[in-house]
Structure formats: C-alpha cells, structure tokens
Amino acid sequence: MSSSTSNLIALAMGVAIALSVPTDADAQSAPLSAQDSDPNVMGWMQGFPPPEDKIITQPDSVYFSFPRLRWSVCHLREFLPTKEISRGLGAPIPLIYPSPSDFADMRAEIDAVTFTPQNSNEEMTWEESLYANYTDGMLILHKGEVVYERYFGCLEEDGKHAIMSMTKSFTGLLAEIMVVEGALDDTALVRDIIPEIGDSAFATATVRQVMDMTTGVKYSEDYSDPNADIWLYSRAASPLPKPENYEGPDGYWEYLQQVEPEGNHGDEFHYKTINSDMLGWIISRVSGKAVTELAAERLWRRMGVEQDAYQTVDGTGVPFAGGGITAGLRDLARLGHLMLNEGELNGERLFPAEVVANISDGGDQSKFSGFSTIPDGSYTSQWWVFHNDHGAYAARGVHGQTIYVDPTAEMVLVRLASYPRAQNGFIDPTSLPAYQSVAEFLMSRN
Amino acid sequence: MSSSTSNLIALAMGVAIALSVPTDADAQSAPLSAQDSDPNVMGWMQGFPPPEDKIITQPDSVYFSFPRLRWSVCHLREFLPTKEISRGLGAPIPLIYPSPSDFADMRAEIDAVTFTPQNSNEEMTWEESLYANYTDGMLILHKGEVVYERYFGCLEEDGKHAIMSMTKSFTGLLAEIMVVEGALDDTALVRDIIPEIGDSAFATATVRQVMDMTTGVKYSEDYSDPNADIWLYSRAASPLPKPENYEGPDGYWEYLQQVEPEGNHGDEFHYKTINSDMLGWIISRVSGKAVTELAAERLWRRMGVEQDAYQTVDGTGVPFAGGGITAGLRDLARLGHLMLNEGELNGERLFPAEVVANISDGGDQSKFSGFSTIPDGSYTSQWWVFHNDHGAYAARGVHGQTIYVDPTAEMVLVRLASYPRAQNGFIDPTSLPAYQSVAEFLMSRN
C-alpha cells in the first residue's frame, strides 16, 4: 500500500495525520491540478444514479482518496455517523460587506497581490496560489468587514467542509476557556480527573501538557508498519461494527487507556492527535458535556452563525475531538473574528480576553521543532502560533484548512481546501507568505 | 427471533414497516410504560463515558430495540450516514403564540379533553393519551396559532426526531407538485422515465399507481421467512460496506430493478415501502435532483423553518425516500400549516392549491382495505386520507408519528412518538379519536 493511500485511509477512519515534511518520493508524483480535479469537472455523483465510475462509496480508501476526496470533504456526513453542533433556533447575525462594487474592486486587487513562495524565487499571485493549493473556500475579514470571499470545487456558500485538525483548536479553545474561568485546573494530572485512565502514559501528564502536546506518549504513525499505533487507533475509532474476533480498544477513550510512554512529559512538543482526544475526554468529564454540546453552548449558539456544524463520532458516540468537525466557511470566519476581538462578538462577551491572550502569546518555542515551514513556531492550547512580526496564530487542518488570525493587520483569513496530500509541508510554502502579503496589502490601504 | 425484534432490525436497516393489525401474541407482552421507559429515566448515554450497560451502540438490533429506541429516535444521525435537507441561511419565521397565560390556560383545557378510545368503553383524557402513546412531542396549531406544545422523552424544542414513514408524504408531496406543475406525467409508465428499470415489475406501472401504492409488486414482509423480500431489501439498503461474498442488489435503486410482479397494477392498494423508493427515484430522475435537494428547494428553504432536517442514505448515497427523514417538531407543524393553507405560507405561495386538493380529496376507497383502524380510508400521493366528516388527512409514521391536518377545524396536529411496537394498529385507537375530540373542542371555542 502506498504511503499516501494509507494516510488517506487512516484519515478517513477518523484520524488526523501529523503535519510532516514532504519526502522526495512524494514530490515526484504529480496529481491532477486543482482545475482538473474539481469535483464538478470530474462529474462525481452527478445523475440519478451517477455512472458507475462516478459513484463515490465506502470504504474510506475509496471516498477519501484523491481526487475523490475533493468531493468527499464537503460530504463526510453522507459516509459517517455524526453529532450536531447546534446553532440554536434564532436568526443568524449577518457578516458585514462593503458595497458590491467596492467588494468587486477589492477582490480584483487582492487577486493581483504577489508574493514569493517559500523555497522559491518565482513570484506568484494570490489568485494563482488558490489553485496551487486546491482551495475550496477563501474568506478574508479586515477590521470586521468581509473583503474577499470565493468558493471553488465542492463548496458553496450554504455548504460545509471538513476542517480536519482545525477541530483540535475548537477542543483547545473550549479547554482554555474552562481553565481561565477556573473550571479546569491545567496543573492537575490526568489521572486525578479521569481515574480510569489507569496505567496509560497519559495518567501522569498534566492537563497543560495535554493541551500543548508536550506529553511523552507513544503514538507511531509509520504507515508501513502494520503494528503501528495509527492502525490500532483507526480500528478503535471506526464507527463501523467491530469484527467478531476484534479484541482491541473500542472507541477513542478505550484507546487512550492503553497508551504507552515514550520520552518524558513536558520535554518536547510532539504533534500527536491522541492528545486532542485526551483533552476532549477531560473537558467532557469536567463539564459533564460532550464536546459537541460544549461547542454549541459556548460558541455556536452565541455567535450568530448561519449553519449547524457537525462532528464525526466513534462507535460509542464519542465525537472525534482531534479532527471530526465539518462547518461552513462564513461561520469559521465568525470564530476567527471572535478570536481577533479577544472573546467579544456582536457586542457580546463570550469569554474572557485572557483566553485569547494565553493562546496568541504562544507556547514554549524551545520545545518546538520539526516543522520546517514554521521554523519559529509554537503550539499551545491546540493552536499554532507563528511568532512572526504580526503576532499571527492559526487553527490548521491537514489538507490546507486554516483559520489564520493576524492581530496586527486586524485580519482573519479562513481557507478550506482539499490538497491532494495530507501534509501541510507541501501547502505552507504557497500559503503562509501569501497570507502575509495580503495582510500587508490590507494594512497599506488604510 | 421474535417478530417485534425482527421488525425493529428491519426498521433500523432503513425499512419502514407496513401498518399492520396487532396479533394476540403481540398484545400479551407488556412493555415498560412511557414514564418508565423515558430515556432520561433509563439514563441512556449519560456520563463520559456512560456506564457500560447504558451505552447505546451499533448494531441496529441494539440501538433500535425498545426501550433504547426511545433514545435513538432523536439520534439517528449518530448511527447512520445522512444527507442534509437545508433550511438555507436566512432567519426563521417564528410561529405565532398566544400570550403565556392564554397558552397555559389552553394547555390545561386541552389536557382535560376526554375521548373514548376505539374498541373501548372507558374514557381517557388527552393528557393520558400522550403517555399511552409514548409521545415525544405534540404541537397543535389552530387557525395558524400554536395552542399546544409539549416535549417528552428524548425530544426538546431544539431537537429532531425520526419521522419514519411520514417521509413518504414528503416524497409524495414533491411528486404531486411536479404532476400539477406539469413536470411529471402521472399517466406515464415507469419504464418510460427510467428505462433501466428493465424487467422489474415496476416497469409497466404508471407513476400514479406508484404514488398511490396500487402497483402489483411482490414485497413480502414475513419476518419468519429468511428468504422474505424484506431481508434482501434491508441488506441492499444498509449503508455499511457489503460483505465480500455479497451478490445481492446494492442500494434502493438496484433493489427496485429486480422486483417481481404480484397481482395486477391498479387493482388494489398495498402498503409497500418500495413504492416510495420507486417514486423517489422517479422524481430525482425527472428533476435531476436528489429528494433531499428537492425537499430543500421546494419546501425547507421557503418555509421559514428553524432547523435543517436530514435523511438517511444507502451505501451509494441515495436518500431513503420511504422512511429516512428526521426533523424538528415545529418545522413539521409548518409543513402541516402549509398543507392546511393549500400551498401558501407566510404570505408566499409555494405550490398550486390543486396539489393539496388532489391529496385531501383522497384516493380510491374501493381499493383500500386491511386497516381496521381506518375503515373508510384511502391513500393517495403517499398521504393517508380518513374520509371522515372533517375531511382530515395525514402523514403517518410507524411508531406513532403524524402530521394530522383537519381542514374543518382549521387544525394541524403534529405528533412525534416512539411507541414500543412498530404498528399503528396499536396506536390509532388512542390517537385518532383523541385528535377528533381536540378538533371538536377547538371548534367549540370560537
């Protein structure tokens, strides 16, 4: 099985792949372009029924392999059981737009913004980067106003898109709110909150180490090794009925109870999704609420969002706190705006400003390494902090999804995407410098 | 396997059971009462994780067996893949309520309304009937105003509930709209619209025969017979990956292509769910849209509803047109109100009045038999017509769900329920006379 196929299977089983550095072998194969792999061009699932070779079905190795994944990222609920993140029953609060002509002018100006990709000498325009990156949706807010909004591929303005590991930042934000509000002690040990964690390596980690992914826990994602932890995790997480002879853990939480140690807690940042699931369990135990319910109660019902979001679940009904959310582009922009505004939205305070300060200040950079596209970064409360001169920070998903908050430029940028490979190492070089250039462009305008 | 267990398995596989007359054996076993089987009393799925004996999981024989089904009817998406029926992005249009004190008075008055159940000499109050019937939600509109609204069991005002065979009435209404608007010829043969129906018994039926379930098609629901069609249908409809040695039809539409004849088209009404799936295919082929998309476009996006609805899908992504919808109580009341108002809602005409007239006039009573609780009834365009002195008609689901429209009383009543047995023959005796009594009460008040 090829590495990328295995990655995709694992992903579809509900597992978010670690951001990793592309290998030479990966770089050699050239997938279809964004335009050629557009699901509407490919003709997936059109007709009643679609032609046989255009039907996308189970198993996950089919529906979540490129180019099919470009359709499936907008349709995960059609393959998997899910829980709702309810917006409640009230009226949405519309985003603010410039006049149509100003909006069109702004789009043209932004499309023409140029930048130099990482590891390259050739300039690229903003618009070119959207195709280079297999973008499905892009929305930019500047000083609270929508200055750019485009949809591609499977996504439309009333559609939704899988955000994969950006889900972690929902989980981390909810945890950080509970910490600042005093409901959760981030110096507590996991075993003091969840006694049945037993002998798991997580038992002796602090909540903060889980939040910042500095735990010393074994979790191998070597896809060529049939005994790698990723496979055990995938089988545990699958919502399909377990095979009769199955003896492994059932669901995320049983998996977490048998994690072995690797290294020391607190020593180093290691991007391992199981920390997010551990954190999801912690905040559910402490609050008495599922992460979907917490997200609805603390965020979605109070943000004036337009659409319910949803989250995939394992076979015991536990939402995938490390990667399971699907949501609308504009609603994710509302979340970014809430972060930029330090916890206030539509004139209402949703949580203390300290929550955002704790995140945007970043984690311990000395413990952060291994991400060549973010050399000075850190990771805290499940958010990526760039430590650049704009103080930017982000939620990031494995196919190029992001909520990118630039406090200096007063810019929030949301990107939904379906990059063929599950590796931000490929995606960042044409993304991060582009975001910086657009931020500078917006700052130059007023 | 007991008959009721098998029924429930089949149901959960996505099959709606025919309304049937209770047997003596069924009547002898006494399930837990509505109060004792309330999911909150039972403690299903409470805690993180819930106690082992309180977790509801796959397979369907677990999650959709009583008393667990009383929880699962509000949580189907957590077990099955689904497609959204989108409400769009606008603001909901609130229902109209009396003042809180008038509303409370009205509730007390309606709760005290009495009636005599079918086949009984003992009076029962309206409120007693709600428990006798395992009601999860009840809303009554009178002259467009909410006069009664209560939630029980798993349902809350921002929750949703499986409506099972009421789904058929969505499918039938969409078809009737297309017929009246001239997009669908109900005298056409199925094979002229869907050539690949091939030698199926459906090939030579007219669209109208499919709409009214007067086709002559073989579809046995003898659960004690392992070769009964219901099992083949269930396996075809299951969204789980097919077993490796599986050679049967995949999905609803492949199933329909191999249906055998039984009797003559047009002779008699036979309540067989496969007609609804055939109709779903027909309207999707003619419109080029999935039934979920049609329901959104013609109904949900234009009705000012509060919540998206959703519909379960088979393994090829085809929505279950015969039973797959889950929706909110108030939104279903909006649909009933749209019917009562003959196609107009919130000052907008959604479809011609003729659509409702065609339905409320009913089907051919001489072809209707076998339903002892509806002796004078008929079935047309997938709606039940009572031919009573109020001209009432209804959408009906197998665990007691209904949208009941009484044009004479200007009353719309929506009931969501999780009656232990999948047979309206048990439920109607304490429901239909109760609806009539409430209608008369409302008429007497002004």
mmCIF file of N, CA and C in Angstrom, chain A residues 59 76 103 119 162 172 248 256 282-283 313 362 374 433:
data_model
loop_
_atom_site.group_PDB
_atom_site.id
_atom_site.type_symbol
_atom_site.label_atom_id
_atom_site.label_comp_id
_atom_site.label_asym_id
_atom_site.label_seq_id
_atom_site.Cartn_x
_atom_site.Cartn_y
_atom_site.Cartn_z
ATOM 1 N N PRO A 59 -15.500 1.763 0.732
ATOM 2 C CA PRO A 59 -14.900 2.144 2.012
ATOM 3 C C PRO A 59 -14.115 3.450 1.920
ATOM 4 N N LEU A 76 -18.895 14.548 4.234
ATOM 5 C CA LEU A 76 -18.494 13.491 5.178
ATOM 6 C C LEU A 76 -19.687 12.836 5.866
ATOM 7 N N PHE A 103 -16.655 45.708 -3.206
ATOM 8 C CA PHE A 103 -16.295 44.309 -2.954
ATOM 9 C C PHE A 103 -15.608 43.715 -4.182
ATOM 10 N N ASN A 119 11.108 28.763 -0.391
ATOM 11 C CA ASN A 119 11.978 27.908 -1.208
ATOM 12 C C ASN A 119 11.782 28.130 -2.696
ATOM 13 N N ALA A 162 -15.165 19.673 5.665
ATOM 14 C CA ALA A 162 -14.400 19.059 6.753
ATOM 15 C C ALA A 162 -13.209 19.949 7.101
ATOM 16 N N GLY A 172 -9.235 22.797 22.018
ATOM 17 C CA GLY A 172 -8.295 23.543 22.842
ATOM 18 C C GLY A 172 -8.868 24.865 23.334
ATOM 19 N N GLY A 248 -9.374 -5.426 20.315
ATOM 20 C CA GLY A 248 -8.710 -4.163 20.635
ATOM 21 C C GLY A 248 -9.647 -3.184 21.319
ATOM 22 N N LEU A 256 -7.189 5.436 24.550
ATOM 23 C CA LEU A 256 -6.346 6.304 25.390
ATOM 24 C C LEU A 256 -5.911 5.604 26.677
ATOM 25 N N ILE A 282 -11.183 14.959 28.807
ATOM 26 C CA ILE A 282 -11.016 15.756 30.037
ATOM 27 C C ILE A 282 -12.111 16.821 30.154
ATOM 28 N N ILE A 283 -12.313 17.574 29.092
ATOM 29 C CA ILE A 283 -13.298 18.667 29.220
ATOM 30 C C ILE A 283 -14.725 18.135 29.271
ATOM 31 N N VAL A 313 -18.381 10.733 14.906
ATOM 32 C CA VAL A 313 -18.315 10.032 16.188
ATOM 33 C C VAL A 313 -17.753 8.621 16.006
ATOM 34 N N GLY A 362 1.399 32.213 22.688
ATOM 35 C CA GLY A 362 2.126 31.050 22.208
ATOM 36 C C GLY A 362 2.639 30.148 23.310
ATOM 37 N N ILE A 374 7.442 26.326 9.556
ATOM 38 C CA ILE A 374 7.128 27.208 10.690
ATOM 39 C C ILE A 374 8.319 27.169 11.644
ATOM 40 N N PRO A 433 3.357 32.721 3.076
ATOM 41 C CA PRO A 433 3.819 34.012 2.531
ATOM 42 C C PRO A 433 2.681 34.776 1.840
#
